[in-house]
Short mmCIF file of C-alpha atoms in Angstrom, two decimals:
data_model
loop_
_atom_site.label_atom_id
_atom_site.label_comp_id
_atom_site.label_asym_id
_atom_site.label_seq_id
_atom_site.Cartn_x
_atom_site.Cartn_y
_atom_site.Cartn_z
CA GLY A 1196 152.67 79.40 108.78
CA GLU A 1197 151.71 76.00 110.03
CA ASP A 1198 154.06 73.12 109.23
CA VAL A 1199 154.69 69.85 111.01
CA GLU A 1200 157.54 67.67 109.90
CA GLN A 1201 158.49 64.05 110.71
CA SER A 1202 161.07 61.51 109.50
CA LEU A 1203 159.44 58.99 107.13
CA PHE A 1204 160.56 55.63 108.50
CA LEU A 1205 161.89 53.93 111.59
CA SER A 1206 162.83 50.31 112.12
CA VAL A 1207 163.65 48.82 115.51
CA ARG A 1208 164.00 45.39 117.00
CA GLU A 1209 161.40 43.94 119.26
CA GLY A 1210 162.13 44.86 122.95
CA ASP A 1211 164.14 47.92 122.02
CA SER A 1212 162.95 51.49 122.57
CA SER A 1213 161.61 53.60 119.66
CA VAL A 1214 161.95 57.33 119.42
CA ILE A 1215 159.81 59.24 116.82
CA ASN A 1216 160.59 62.81 116.31
CA CYS A 1217 158.57 65.75 115.15
CA THR A 1218 159.20 69.44 114.59
CA TYR A 1219 156.63 72.13 114.27
CA THR A 1220 156.81 75.80 113.36
CA ASP A 1221 153.87 77.56 114.99
CA SER A 1222 154.80 78.72 118.51
CA SER A 1223 151.07 79.33 119.27
CA SER A 1224 150.31 75.67 119.37
CA THR A 1225 148.41 74.78 122.56
CA TYR A 1226 148.24 71.01 122.44
CA LEU A 1227 150.55 68.60 120.65
CA TYR A 1228 149.39 65.03 119.97
CA TRP A 1229 150.61 61.71 118.90
CA TYR A 1230 148.21 59.50 116.87
CA LYS A 1231 148.58 55.92 115.70
CA GLN A 1232 147.18 54.60 112.39
CA GLU A 1233 147.15 50.90 111.58
CA PRO A 1234 146.29 49.62 108.03
CA GLY A 1235 142.66 50.08 107.25
CA ALA A 1236 141.90 51.77 110.60
CA GLY A 1237 141.18 55.25 111.71
CA LEU A 1238 143.40 57.38 113.77
CA GLN A 1239 143.82 56.39 117.31
CA LEU A 1240 144.83 59.11 119.84
CA LEU A 1241 147.80 57.75 121.79
CA THR A 1242 148.67 60.72 123.97
CA TYR A 1243 148.83 64.47 124.08
CA ILE A 1244 150.80 67.19 125.89
CA PHE A 1245 149.77 70.70 126.81
CA SER A 1246 152.31 73.23 125.54
CA ASN A 1247 153.32 74.44 129.06
CA MET A 1248 154.57 70.87 129.93
CA ASP A 1249 158.00 69.41 129.16
CA MET A 1250 157.24 65.77 129.60
CA LYS A 1251 154.43 63.38 129.93
CA GLN A 1252 154.61 59.71 130.72
CA ASP A 1253 151.80 57.18 130.13
CA GLN A 1254 152.81 53.60 130.72
CA ARG A 1255 155.28 52.73 127.83
CA LEU A 1256 154.86 56.12 126.20
CA THR A 1257 156.97 59.12 127.04
CA VAL A 1258 156.44 62.46 125.31
CA LEU A 1259 159.19 65.19 125.47
CA LEU A 1260 158.47 68.67 124.35
CA ASN A 1261 161.18 71.26 123.69
CA LYS A 1262 159.22 74.39 123.05
CA LYS A 1263 162.29 76.53 122.43
CA ASP A 1264 163.37 74.21 119.55
CA LYS A 1265 159.70 73.37 118.65
CA HIS A 1266 160.61 69.72 118.90
CA LEU A 1267 158.34 66.96 120.07
CA SER A 1268 159.29 63.29 120.48
CA LEU A 1269 157.53 60.13 121.35
CA ARG A 1270 159.44 57.30 123.07
CA ILE A 1271 157.97 53.81 123.10
CA ALA A 1272 159.61 51.50 125.68
CA ASP A 1273 159.86 47.77 125.08
CA THR A 1274 158.54 48.07 121.55
CA GLN A 1275 156.34 45.20 120.41
CA THR A 1276 155.37 43.96 116.91
CA GLY A 1277 151.85 45.29 117.63
CA ASP A 1278 153.35 48.77 117.74
CA SER A 1279 154.17 48.55 114.04
CA ALA A 1280 152.06 51.35 112.48
CA ILE A 1281 152.22 54.95 111.21
CA TYR A 1282 152.65 57.56 113.84
CA PHE A 1283 151.45 61.11 113.28
CA CYS A 1284 152.21 64.09 115.36
CA ALA A 1285 149.69 66.97 115.19
CA GLU A 1286 149.23 70.34 116.74
CA ILE A 1287 146.28 72.57 117.55
CA MET A 1288 146.15 76.25 118.06
CA ASP A 1289 144.77 78.17 121.05
CA SER A 1290 140.97 77.92 121.13
CA SER A 1291 140.96 76.04 117.85
CA TYR A 1292 139.48 72.74 116.58
CA LYS A 1293 141.63 72.25 113.53
CA LEU A 1294 144.33 69.61 113.82
CA ILE A 1295 147.49 70.18 111.80
CA PHE A 1296 149.14 66.82 111.04
CA GLY A 1297 152.65 65.79 110.12
CA SER A 1298 153.18 63.35 107.22
CA GLY A 1299 153.62 60.40 109.54
CA THR A 1300 156.50 58.14 110.54
CA ARG A 1301 156.10 54.49 109.62
CA LEU A 1302 157.42 52.36 112.48
CA LEU A 1303 158.46 48.77 111.65
CA VAL A 1304 159.17 46.47 114.59
CA ARG A 1305 161.33 43.45 113.63
CA PRO A 1306 160.93 40.25 115.64
CA GLY B 1073 126.76 53.90 118.07
CA ALA B 1074 129.93 53.13 119.95
CA GLY B 1075 132.16 54.77 117.36
CA VAL B 1076 132.23 56.95 114.31
CA SER B 1077 130.90 55.00 111.37
CA GLN B 1078 131.81 55.78 107.80
CA THR B 1079 130.26 54.27 104.72
CA PRO B 1080 131.22 52.98 102.27
CA SER B 1081 134.61 51.77 103.33
CA ASN B 1082 135.75 51.72 99.80
CA LYS B 1083 134.44 53.52 96.72
CA VAL B 1084 135.67 53.24 93.19
CA THR B 1085 134.21 55.65 90.77
CA GLU B 1086 134.85 56.95 87.18
CA LYS B 1087 136.25 60.38 86.56
CA GLY B 1088 133.54 62.87 86.12
CA LYS B 1089 130.99 61.00 88.32
CA TYR B 1090 129.34 62.24 91.59
CA VAL B 1091 129.97 60.53 94.83
CA GLU B 1092 128.57 60.85 98.38
CA LEU B 1093 130.48 59.79 101.43
CA ARG B 1094 128.58 59.23 104.66
CA CYS B 1095 129.56 59.76 108.32
CA ASP B 1096 127.56 58.68 111.31
CA PRO B 1097 129.11 60.33 114.48
CA ILE B 1098 128.92 59.23 118.04
CA SER B 1099 125.49 59.93 119.45
CA GLY B 1100 125.37 63.25 121.19
CA HIS B 1101 128.58 64.67 119.66
CA THR B 1102 127.72 68.17 118.39
CA ALA B 1103 131.00 68.66 116.54
CA LEU B 1104 131.83 66.89 113.32
CA TYR B 1105 134.82 67.19 111.11
CA TRP B 1106 135.98 65.91 107.72
CA TYR B 1107 139.56 65.35 106.94
CA ARG B 1108 141.26 64.10 103.67
CA GLN B 1109 144.40 61.88 103.76
CA SER B 1110 146.22 61.58 100.48
CA LEU B 1111 148.73 58.65 99.97
CA GLY B 1112 151.75 59.06 102.11
CA GLN B 1113 150.52 62.29 103.81
CA GLY B 1114 148.91 63.19 107.05
CA PRO B 1115 145.19 64.09 107.21
CA GLU B 1116 144.19 67.59 106.09
CA PHE B 1117 141.27 69.50 107.37
CA LEU B 1118 138.28 69.99 105.17
CA ILE B 1119 135.28 71.21 107.09
CA TYR B 1120 133.91 71.54 110.64
CA PHE B 1121 130.26 71.30 111.66
CA GLN B 1122 128.86 72.59 114.93
CA GLY B 1123 125.27 71.21 115.03
CA THR B 1124 123.66 71.63 111.63
CA GLY B 1125 125.82 74.52 110.42
CA ALA B 1126 129.26 74.50 108.78
CA ALA B 1127 131.33 76.58 111.17
CA ASP B 1128 134.42 76.40 109.04
CA ASP B 1129 134.64 75.18 105.47
CA SER B 1130 138.01 76.70 104.61
CA GLY B 1131 139.61 73.37 103.92
CA LEU B 1132 137.28 72.42 101.08
CA PRO B 1133 139.64 72.44 97.98
CA ASN B 1134 137.06 73.95 95.51
CA ASP B 1135 133.38 74.18 94.78
CA ARG B 1136 133.06 70.64 93.65
CA PHE B 1137 133.20 69.67 97.22
CA PHE B 1138 130.15 70.17 99.50
CA ALA B 1139 129.17 68.75 102.83
CA VAL B 1140 125.80 68.82 104.70
CA ARG B 1141 124.57 67.78 108.19
CA PRO B 1142 120.86 68.58 108.07
CA GLU B 1143 119.77 67.18 111.41
CA GLY B 1144 123.00 67.75 113.34
CA SER B 1145 123.90 64.09 113.36
CA VAL B 1146 124.78 62.22 110.12
CA SER B 1147 126.88 64.09 107.68
CA THR B 1148 127.36 63.62 103.91
CA LEU B 1149 130.44 64.76 101.96
CA LYS B 1150 129.49 65.25 98.31
CA ILE B 1151 132.01 65.54 95.45
CA GLN B 1152 130.80 66.51 91.99
CA ARG B 1153 132.66 65.81 88.73
CA THR B 1154 135.33 63.76 90.43
CA GLU B 1155 138.88 64.02 89.33
CA ARG B 1156 141.78 61.52 89.71
CA GLY B 1157 143.36 63.86 92.18
CA ASP B 1158 140.37 63.46 94.53
CA SER B 1159 141.57 59.87 95.19
CA ALA B 1160 142.30 59.70 98.97
CA VAL B 1161 140.99 58.44 102.29
CA TYR B 1162 138.25 60.70 103.59
CA LEU B 1163 138.24 60.65 107.41
CA CYS B 1164 135.37 61.83 109.64
CA ALA B 1165 135.69 62.56 113.26
CA SER B 1166 133.31 63.79 116.04
CA SER B 1167 133.62 65.24 119.42
CA LEU B 1168 131.37 66.30 122.23
CA THR B 1169 132.29 69.94 121.86
CA GLY B 1170 134.20 71.93 119.24
CA GLN B 1171 137.22 72.95 121.51
CA GLY B 1172 140.48 71.12 121.39
CA ALA B 1173 141.09 67.70 120.09
CA THR B 1174 141.46 65.46 123.24
CA GLY B 1175 137.97 64.19 122.67
CA TYR B 1176 138.09 63.60 118.81
CA THR B 1177 137.12 60.03 117.72
CA PHE B 1178 138.00 59.27 114.12
CA GLY B 1179 136.17 56.84 111.94
CA SER B 1180 138.09 54.31 109.73
CA GLY B 1181 137.57 56.37 106.64
CA THR B 1182 136.28 55.95 103.15
CA ARG B 1183 138.96 55.13 100.47
CA LEU B 1184 137.94 56.88 97.35
CA THR B 1185 139.51 55.85 94.17
CA VAL B 1186 138.79 57.78 90.95
CA VAL B 1187 139.70 55.90 87.74
#
């Protein structure tokens, strides 16, 4: 079945790196995503990775995918207070349109 | 418009009442999706439209929920005989086509509170 799990909360100091982890159960996932949600706002797509890739880097963001362990992580370098938000990982199956989301990780960046 | 617009942004209704939530997608986007986000949870899929037709309504929780998109643009999610458990943020998204989610744009959602 489809299940995406994340830890609930992460607190870091401004300027440090943040690592948010996610595990998923369905090996037929094609794309895996990281979304950011700020209070009162919709979901903002941060980055995504295709399932045949191990790593993707986009400015301060690094996504690592361990397909064997079904583990996805998002590293944010030089974390800023504006990065405080809830981060969701999500997966999508081959030729599908339906996003399966985790419960979200609340990131708090302390000054 | 420039983004996906959802109205109202907040709706408080009494248990048993009928509500309508509106989504105005990005112009030209043929695919439209509704998701529901309960407190402390990630969004869950409700329904997917391709053009005017509901291509997949498997996520609608029961027959009190219904959605339409009569002209292939604006969509309305309708909830009859609301229950307290329907309280959630209802998110709409649109994309140019229906494949993959790299092109999804989400609206800010409608927060529905049933009292």
